[in-house]
Amino acid sequence: QQIVTDIQTIGQTIDNMGEITRQIGVSIHEQRGASASVAENLRQASLGTEEVGNQLDAIIDSVNLSSEVLGQVMGTATNLADNAGTLHDEVSTFTHFMKQSD
């Protein structure tokens, strides 16, 4: 009778181990799904980061171009101011000359 009880106990232990194994399998399956989801989220974040980097590069290029154009405008404005000063001097000289001619 003890042998029968021991065999039943062994059977129950085997059944319990089977249930534990099944639960582990379910957990592994769920973990794989969660890992795949995390991997997809990381991939999307990476793409977003790359896009932000590309946009920042475009902004930097625009700022550099704007700085270059601004430098050209400043150069033109300086030339214009120089020319205006020269013109003012020549008009003053001409006006002075005309007053002396009277």
mmCIF file of N, CA and C in Angstrom:
data_model
loop_
_atom_site.group_PDB
_atom_site.id
_atom_site.type_symbol
_atom_site.label_atom_id
_atom_site.label_comp_id
_atom_site.label_asym_id
_atom_site.label_seq_id
_atom_site.Cartn_x
_atom_site.Cartn_y
_atom_site.Cartn_z
ATOM 1 N N GLN A 1 0.824 -1.189 0.000
ATOM 2 C CA GLN A 1 0.000 0.000 0.000
ATOM 3 C C GLN A 1 0.870 1.256 0.000
ATOM 4 N N GLN A 2 1.975 1.256 0.683
ATOM 5 C CA GLN A 2 2.899 2.391 0.716
ATOM 6 C C GLN A 2 3.442 2.652 -0.683
ATOM 7 N N ILE A 3 3.703 1.596 -1.429
ATOM 8 C CA ILE A 3 4.243 1.739 -2.778
ATOM 9 C C ILE A 3 3.219 2.447 -3.664
ATOM 10 N N VAL A 4 1.956 2.089 -3.497
ATOM 11 C CA VAL A 4 0.898 2.724 -4.289
ATOM 12 C C VAL A 4 0.835 4.205 -3.950
ATOM 13 N N THR A 5 0.913 4.539 -2.681
ATOM 14 C CA THR A 5 0.881 5.937 -2.240
ATOM 15 C C THR A 5 2.100 6.689 -2.786
ATOM 16 N N ASP A 6 3.252 6.046 -2.724
ATOM 17 C CA ASP A 6 4.473 6.681 -3.229
ATOM 18 C C ASP A 6 4.379 6.915 -4.740
ATOM 19 N N ILE A 7 3.850 5.945 -5.452
ATOM 20 C CA ILE A 7 3.702 6.085 -6.911
ATOM 21 C C ILE A 7 2.706 7.192 -7.231
ATOM 22 N N GLN A 8 1.615 7.297 -6.450
ATOM 23 C CA GLN A 8 0.642 8.369 -6.655
ATOM 24 C C GLN A 8 1.293 9.733 -6.388
ATOM 25 N N THR A 9 2.115 9.781 -5.350
ATOM 26 C CA THR A 9 2.812 11.024 -5.020
ATOM 27 C C THR A 9 3.765 11.404 -6.157
ATOM 28 N N ILE A 10 4.470 10.418 -6.673
ATOM 29 C CA ILE A 10 5.376 10.665 -7.801
ATOM 30 C C ILE A 10 4.567 11.151 -9.009
ATOM 31 N N GLY A 11 3.435 10.559 -9.245
ATOM 32 C CA GLY A 11 2.556 10.970 -10.357
ATOM 33 C C GLY A 11 2.095 12.404 -10.184
ATOM 34 N N GLN A 12 1.691 12.753 -8.953
ATOM 35 C CA GLN A 12 1.255 14.132 -8.695
ATOM 36 C C GLN A 12 2.419 15.111 -8.893
ATOM 37 N N THR A 13 3.608 14.693 -8.457
ATOM 38 C CA THR A 13 4.791 15.545 -8.618
ATOM 39 C C THR A 13 5.083 15.758 -10.096
ATOM 40 N N ILE A 14 4.958 14.699 -10.875
ATOM 41 C CA ILE A 14 5.174 14.805 -12.323
ATOM 42 C C ILE A 14 4.117 15.719 -12.943
ATOM 43 N N ASP A 15 2.855 15.576 -12.497
ATOM 44 C CA ASP A 15 1.791 16.457 -12.991
ATOM 45 C C ASP A 15 2.093 17.916 -12.637
ATOM 46 N N ASN A 16 2.527 18.136 -11.388
ATOM 47 C CA ASN A 16 2.876 19.501 -10.955
ATOM 48 C C ASN A 16 4.026 20.069 -11.792
ATOM 49 N N MET A 17 5.020 19.233 -12.064
ATOM 50 C CA MET A 17 6.155 19.676 -12.883
ATOM 51 C C MET A 17 5.694 19.992 -14.300
ATOM 52 N N GLY A 18 4.760 19.208 -14.806
ATOM 53 C CA GLY A 18 4.204 19.482 -16.142
ATOM 54 C C GLY A 18 3.494 20.827 -16.170
ATOM 55 N N GLU A 19 2.718 21.120 -15.111
ATOM 56 C CA GLU A 19 2.002 22.397 -15.037
ATOM 57 C C GLU A 19 2.995 23.556 -14.940
ATOM 58 N N ILE A 20 4.031 23.360 -14.121
ATOM 59 C CA ILE A 20 5.062 24.404 -13.986
ATOM 60 C C ILE A 20 5.746 24.627 -15.334
ATOM 61 N N THR A 21 6.046 23.552 -16.046
ATOM 62 C CA THR A 21 6.686 23.652 -17.357
ATOM 63 C C THR A 21 5.780 24.397 -18.342
ATOM 64 N N ARG A 22 4.488 24.089 -18.293
ATOM 65 C CA ARG A 22 3.518 24.766 -19.164
ATOM 66 C C ARG A 22 3.478 26.254 -18.853
ATOM 67 N N GLN A 23 3.460 26.612 -17.568
ATOM 68 C CA GLN A 23 3.437 28.014 -17.160
ATOM 69 C C GLN A 23 4.714 28.748 -17.596
ATOM 70 N N ILE A 24 5.827 28.049 -17.492
ATOM 71 C CA ILE A 24 7.094 28.633 -17.952
ATOM 72 C C ILE A 24 7.026 28.895 -19.460
ATOM 73 N N GLY A 25 6.474 27.945 -20.202
ATOM 74 C CA GLY A 25 6.320 28.115 -21.650
ATOM 75 C C GLY A 25 5.452 29.311 -21.998
ATOM 76 N N VAL A 26 4.346 29.463 -21.258
ATOM 77 C CA VAL A 26 3.462 30.615 -21.480
ATOM 78 C C VAL A 26 4.207 31.912 -21.163
ATOM 79 N N SER A 27 4.936 31.906 -20.072
ATOM 80 C CA SER A 27 5.699 33.101 -19.682
ATOM 81 C C SER A 27 6.754 33.456 -20.722
ATOM 82 N N ILE A 28 7.433 32.442 -21.241
ATOM 83 C CA ILE A 28 8.443 32.680 -22.278
ATOM 84 C C ILE A 28 7.788 33.274 -23.525
ATOM 85 N N HIS A 29 6.634 32.721 -23.894
ATOM 86 C CA HIS A 29 5.910 33.235 -25.059
ATOM 87 C C HIS A 29 5.522 34.704 -24.840
ATOM 88 N N GLU A 30 5.009 35.017 -23.668
ATOM 89 C CA GLU A 30 4.627 36.397 -23.360
ATOM 90 C C GLU A 30 5.854 37.317 -23.353
ATOM 91 N N GLN A 31 6.954 36.812 -22.816
ATOM 92 C CA GLN A 31 8.192 37.612 -22.773
ATOM 93 C C GLN A 31 8.693 37.896 -24.181
ATOM 94 N N ARG A 32 8.596 36.915 -25.071
ATOM 95 C CA ARG A 32 9.003 37.135 -26.465
ATOM 96 C C ARG A 32 8.159 38.240 -27.099
ATOM 97 N N GLY A 33 6.848 38.196 -26.820
ATOM 98 C CA GLY A 33 5.958 39.234 -27.352
ATOM 99 C C GLY A 33 6.330 40.610 -26.815
ATOM 100 N N ALA A 34 6.610 40.678 -25.520
ATOM 101 C CA ALA A 34 7.002 41.953 -24.917
ATOM 102 C C ALA A 34 8.343 42.423 -25.482
ATOM 103 N N SER A 35 9.275 41.506 -25.667
ATOM 104 C CA SER A 35 10.584 41.855 -26.229
ATOM 105 C C SER A 35 10.437 42.381 -27.650
ATOM 106 N N ALA A 36 9.575 41.749 -28.426
ATOM 107 C CA ALA A 36 9.335 42.203 -29.797
ATOM 108 C C ALA A 36 8.734 43.602 -29.795
ATOM 109 N N SER A 37 7.832 43.852 -28.873
ATOM 110 C CA SER A 37 7.216 45.177 -28.758
ATOM 111 C C SER A 37 8.257 46.228 -28.385
ATOM 112 N N VAL A 38 9.114 45.907 -27.431
ATOM 113 C CA VAL A 38 10.176 46.832 -27.026
ATOM 114 C C VAL A 38 11.115 47.086 -28.202
ATOM 115 N N ALA A 39 11.471 46.043 -28.935
ATOM 116 C CA ALA A 39 12.358 46.190 -30.092
ATOM 117 C C ALA A 39 11.734 47.104 -31.140
ATOM 118 N N GLU A 40 10.443 46.948 -31.388
ATOM 119 C CA GLU A 40 9.742 47.802 -32.354
ATOM 120 C C GLU A 40 9.715 49.249 -31.869
ATOM 121 N N ASN A 41 9.455 49.450 -30.586
ATOM 122 C CA ASN A 41 9.451 50.802 -30.033
ATOM 123 C C ASN A 41 10.834 51.441 -30.164
ATOM 124 N N LEU A 42 11.874 50.668 -29.902
ATOM 125 C CA LEU A 42 13.242 51.181 -30.056
ATOM 126 C C LEU A 42 13.542 51.521 -31.510
ATOM 127 N N ARG A 43 13.070 50.691 -32.419
ATOM 128 C CA ARG A 43 13.281 50.958 -33.850
ATOM 129 C C ARG A 43 12.599 52.258 -34.250
ATOM 130 N N GLN A 44 11.365 52.447 -33.795
ATOM 131 C CA GLN A 44 10.636 53.669 -34.115
ATOM 132 C C GLN A 44 11.306 54.886 -33.478
ATOM 133 N N ALA A 45 11.775 54.740 -32.251
ATOM 134 C CA ALA A 45 12.479 55.842 -31.592
ATOM 135 C C ALA A 45 13.753 56.186 -32.350
ATOM 136 N N SER A 46 14.432 55.170 -32.839
ATOM 137 C CA SER A 46 15.653 55.384 -33.614
ATOM 138 C C SER A 46 15.343 56.160 -34.890
ATOM 139 N N LEU A 47 14.275 55.777 -35.560
ATOM 140 C CA LEU A 47 13.873 56.487 -36.780
ATOM 141 C C LEU A 47 13.522 57.939 -36.454
ATOM 142 N N GLY A 48 12.816 58.131 -35.341
ATOM 143 C CA GLY A 48 12.466 59.489 -34.926
ATOM 144 C C GLY A 48 13.703 60.307 -34.615
ATOM 145 N N THR A 49 14.663 59.693 -33.946
ATOM 146 C CA THR A 49 15.906 60.384 -33.618
ATOM 147 C C THR A 49 16.661 60.743 -34.886
ATOM 148 N N GLU A 50 16.678 59.832 -35.834
ATOM 149 C CA GLU A 50 17.347 60.092 -37.111
ATOM 150 C C GLU A 50 16.671 61.258 -37.833
ATOM 151 N N GLU A 51 15.353 61.286 -37.813
ATOM 152 C CA GLU A 51 14.607 62.366 -38.470
ATOM 153 C C GLU A 51 14.903 63.705 -37.797
ATOM 154 N N VAL A 52 14.939 63.705 -36.471
ATOM 155 C CA VAL A 52 15.276 64.941 -35.744
ATOM 156 C C VAL A 52 16.682 65.388 -36.128
ATOM 157 N N GLY A 53 17.605 64.435 -36.208
ATOM 158 C CA GLY A 53 18.976 64.772 -36.610
ATOM 159 C C GLY A 53 19.013 65.371 -38.004
ATOM 160 N N ASN A 54 18.245 64.799 -38.928
ATOM 161 C CA ASN A 54 18.186 65.332 -40.297
ATOM 162 C C ASN A 54 17.603 66.743 -40.308
ATOM 163 N N GLN A 55 16.577 66.954 -39.503
ATOM 164 C CA GLN A 55 15.972 68.286 -39.440
ATOM 165 C C GLN A 55 16.941 69.295 -38.827
ATOM 166 N N LEU A 56 17.676 68.867 -37.807
ATOM 167 C CA LEU A 56 18.673 69.762 -37.216
ATOM 168 C C LEU A 56 19.762 70.099 -38.231
ATOM 169 N N ASP A 57 20.187 69.128 -39.031
ATOM 170 C CA ASP A 57 21.167 69.393 -40.085
ATOM 171 C C ASP A 57 20.631 70.423 -41.070
ATOM 172 N N ALA A 58 19.363 70.282 -41.438
ATOM 173 C CA ALA A 58 18.752 71.236 -42.371
ATOM 174 C C ALA A 58 18.691 72.631 -41.755
ATOM 175 N N ILE A 59 18.373 72.705 -40.467
ATOM 176 C CA ILE A 59 18.329 74.000 -39.784
ATOM 177 C C ILE A 59 19.722 74.626 -39.755
ATOM 178 N N ILE A 60 20.729 73.824 -39.447
ATOM 179 C CA ILE A 60 22.107 74.331 -39.406
ATOM 180 C C ILE A 60 22.512 74.835 -40.788
ATOM 181 N N ASP A 61 22.168 74.091 -41.835
ATOM 182 C CA ASP A 61 22.473 74.535 -43.194
ATOM 183 C C ASP A 61 21.785 75.866 -43.502
ATOM 184 N N SER A 62 20.528 75.996 -43.078
ATOM 185 C CA SER A 62 19.795 77.239 -43.305
ATOM 186 C C SER A 62 20.426 78.403 -42.550
ATOM 187 N N VAL A 63 20.830 78.144 -41.316
ATOM 188 C CA VAL A 63 21.479 79.202 -40.520
ATOM 189 C C VAL A 63 22.795 79.618 -41.170
ATOM 190 N N ASN A 64 23.567 78.641 -41.630
ATOM 191 C CA ASN A 64 24.834 78.956 -42.295
ATOM 192 C C ASN A 64 24.600 79.769 -43.559
ATOM 193 N N LEU A 65 23.604 79.384 -44.352
ATOM 194 C CA LEU A 65 23.281 80.121 -45.567
ATOM 195 C C LEU A 65 22.808 81.524 -45.221
ATOM 196 N N SER A 66 21.962 81.636 -44.190
ATOM 197 C CA SER A 66 21.473 82.953 -43.763
ATOM 198 C C SER A 66 22.631 83.833 -43.307
ATOM 199 N N SER A 67 23.589 83.243 -42.603
ATOM 200 C CA SER A 67 24.754 84.000 -42.148
ATOM 201 C C SER A 67 25.566 84.490 -43.340
ATOM 202 N N GLU A 68 25.711 83.630 -44.335
ATOM 203 C CA GLU A 68 26.450 84.007 -45.539
ATOM 204 C C GLU A 68 25.750 85.152 -46.269
ATOM 205 N N VAL A 69 24.438 85.033 -46.428
ATOM 206 C CA VAL A 69 23.663 86.075 -47.093
ATOM 207 C C VAL A 69 23.733 87.366 -46.281
ATOM 208 N N LEU A 70 23.633 87.250 -44.966
ATOM 209 C CA LEU A 70 23.716 88.431 -44.108
ATOM 210 C C LEU A 70 25.071 89.112 -44.263
ATOM 211 N N GLY A 71 26.127 88.327 -44.364
ATOM 212 C CA GLY A 71 27.457 88.896 -44.584
ATOM 213 C C GLY A 71 27.512 89.664 -45.899
ATOM 214 N N GLN A 72 26.887 89.119 -46.944
ATOM 215 C CA GLN A 72 26.853 89.804 -48.236
ATOM 216 C C GLN A 72 26.047 91.091 -48.146
ATOM 217 N N VAL A 73 24.917 91.037 -47.445
ATOM 218 C CA VAL A 73 24.086 92.237 -47.275
ATOM 219 C C VAL A 73 24.861 93.304 -46.502
ATOM 220 N N MET A 74 25.564 92.873 -45.454
ATOM 221 C CA MET A 74 26.349 93.830 -44.671
ATOM 222 C C MET A 74 27.443 94.461 -45.534
ATOM 223 N N GLY A 75 28.088 93.654 -46.373
ATOM 224 C CA GLY A 75 29.114 94.178 -47.275
ATOM 225 C C GLY A 75 28.530 95.183 -48.246
ATOM 226 N N THR A 76 27.373 94.879 -48.802
ATOM 227 C CA THR A 76 26.703 95.793 -49.728
ATOM 228 C C THR A 76 26.284 97.071 -49.017
ATOM 229 N N ALA A 77 25.776 96.938 -47.798
ATOM 230 C CA ALA A 77 25.374 98.119 -47.021
ATOM 231 C C ALA A 77 26.574 98.996 -46.712
ATOM 232 N N THR A 78 27.699 98.376 -46.399
ATOM 233 C CA THR A 78 28.928 99.137 -46.118
ATOM 234 C C THR A 78 29.370 99.885 -47.378
ATOM 235 N N ASN A 79 29.341 99.198 -48.515
ATOM 236 C CA ASN A 79 29.693 99.858 -49.785
ATOM 237 C C ASN A 79 28.749 101.014 -50.085
ATOM 238 N N LEU A 80 27.480 100.801 -49.850
ATOM 239 C CA LEU A 80 26.486 101.855 -50.077
ATOM 240 C C LEU A 80 26.752 103.050 -49.173
ATOM 241 N N ALA A 81 27.063 102.782 -47.907
ATOM 242 C CA ALA A 81 27.362 103.872 -46.975
ATOM 243 C C ALA A 81 28.615 104.618 -47.417
ATOM 244 N N ASP A 82 29.633 103.889 -47.867
ATOM 245 C CA ASP A 82 30.855 104.531 -48.369
ATOM 246 C C ASP A 82 30.546 105.410 -49.583
ATOM 247 N N ASN A 83 29.765 104.862 -50.504
ATOM 248 C CA ASN A 83 29.385 105.626 -51.697
ATOM 249 C C ASN A 83 28.568 106.857 -51.331
ATOM 250 N N ALA A 84 27.663 106.703 -50.360
ATOM 251 C CA ALA A 84 26.859 107.848 -49.918
ATOM 252 C C ALA A 84 27.768 108.924 -49.329
ATOM 253 N N GLY A 85 28.768 108.509 -48.561
ATOM 254 C CA GLY A 85 29.714 109.476 -47.992
ATOM 255 C C GLY A 85 30.499 110.182 -49.076
ATOM 256 N N THR A 86 30.949 109.433 -50.080
ATOM 257 C CA THR A 86 31.689 110.024 -51.205
ATOM 258 C C THR A 86 30.802 111.000 -51.970
ATOM 259 N N LEU A 87 29.576 110.592 -52.225
ATOM 260 C CA LEU A 87 28.636 111.458 -52.931
ATOM 261 C C LEU A 87 28.384 112.729 -52.131
ATOM 262 N N HIS A 88 28.234 112.593 -50.830
ATOM 263 C CA HIS A 88 28.013 113.758 -49.967
ATOM 264 C C HIS A 88 29.199 114.710 -50.057
ATOM 265 N N ASP A 89 30.409 114.164 -50.005
ATOM 266 C CA ASP A 89 31.616 114.994 -50.108
ATOM 267 C C ASP A 89 31.677 115.703 -51.457
ATOM 268 N N GLU A 90 31.371 115.003 -52.528
ATOM 269 C CA GLU A 90 31.422 115.602 -53.857
ATOM 270 C C GLU A 90 30.363 116.683 -54.011
ATOM 271 N N VAL A 91 29.163 116.437 -53.504
ATOM 272 C CA VAL A 91 28.101 117.458 -53.564
ATOM 273 C C VAL A 91 28.506 118.664 -52.736
ATOM 274 N N SER A 92 29.108 118.434 -51.587
ATOM 275 C CA SER A 92 29.565 119.557 -50.749
ATOM 276 C C SER A 92 30.643 120.349 -51.473
ATOM 277 N N THR A 93 31.570 119.651 -52.096
ATOM 278 C CA THR A 93 32.634 120.329 -52.851
ATOM 279 C C THR A 93 32.042 121.124 -54.007
ATOM 280 N N PHE A 94 31.125 120.509 -54.747
ATOM 281 C CA PHE A 94 30.475 121.177 -55.865
ATOM 282 C C PHE A 94 29.703 122.405 -55.385
ATOM 283 N N THR A 95 28.950 122.250 -54.305
ATOM 284 C CA THR A 95 28.171 123.358 -53.759
ATOM 285 C C THR A 95 29.097 124.494 -53.315
ATOM 286 N N HIS A 96 30.179 124.134 -52.652
ATOM 287 C CA HIS A 96 31.156 125.130 -52.202
ATOM 288 C C HIS A 96 31.760 125.852 -53.413
ATOM 289 N N PHE A 97 32.090 125.097 -54.453
ATOM 290 C CA PHE A 97 32.665 125.652 -55.666
ATOM 291 C C PHE A 97 31.667 126.615 -56.345
ATOM 292 N N MET A 98 30.391 126.216 -56.357
ATOM 293 C CA MET A 98 29.368 127.050 -56.991
ATOM 294 C C MET A 98 29.162 128.332 -56.209
ATOM 295 N N LYS A 99 29.256 128.269 -54.887
ATOM 296 C CA LYS A 99 29.086 129.482 -54.069
ATOM 297 C C LYS A 99 30.256 130.443 -54.316
ATOM 298 N N GLN A 100 31.436 129.899 -54.517
ATOM 299 C CA GLN A 100 32.602 130.751 -54.759
ATOM 300 C C GLN A 100 32.562 131.381 -56.135
ATOM 301 N N SER A 101 31.882 130.719 -57.068
ATOM 302 C CA SER A 101 31.817 131.224 -58.433
ATOM 303 C C SER A 101 30.911 132.429 -58.537
ATOM 304 N N ASP A 102 29.999 132.580 -57.641
ATOM 305 C CA ASP A 102 29.023 133.680 -57.690
ATOM 306 C C ASP A 102 29.708 134.956 -57.501
#
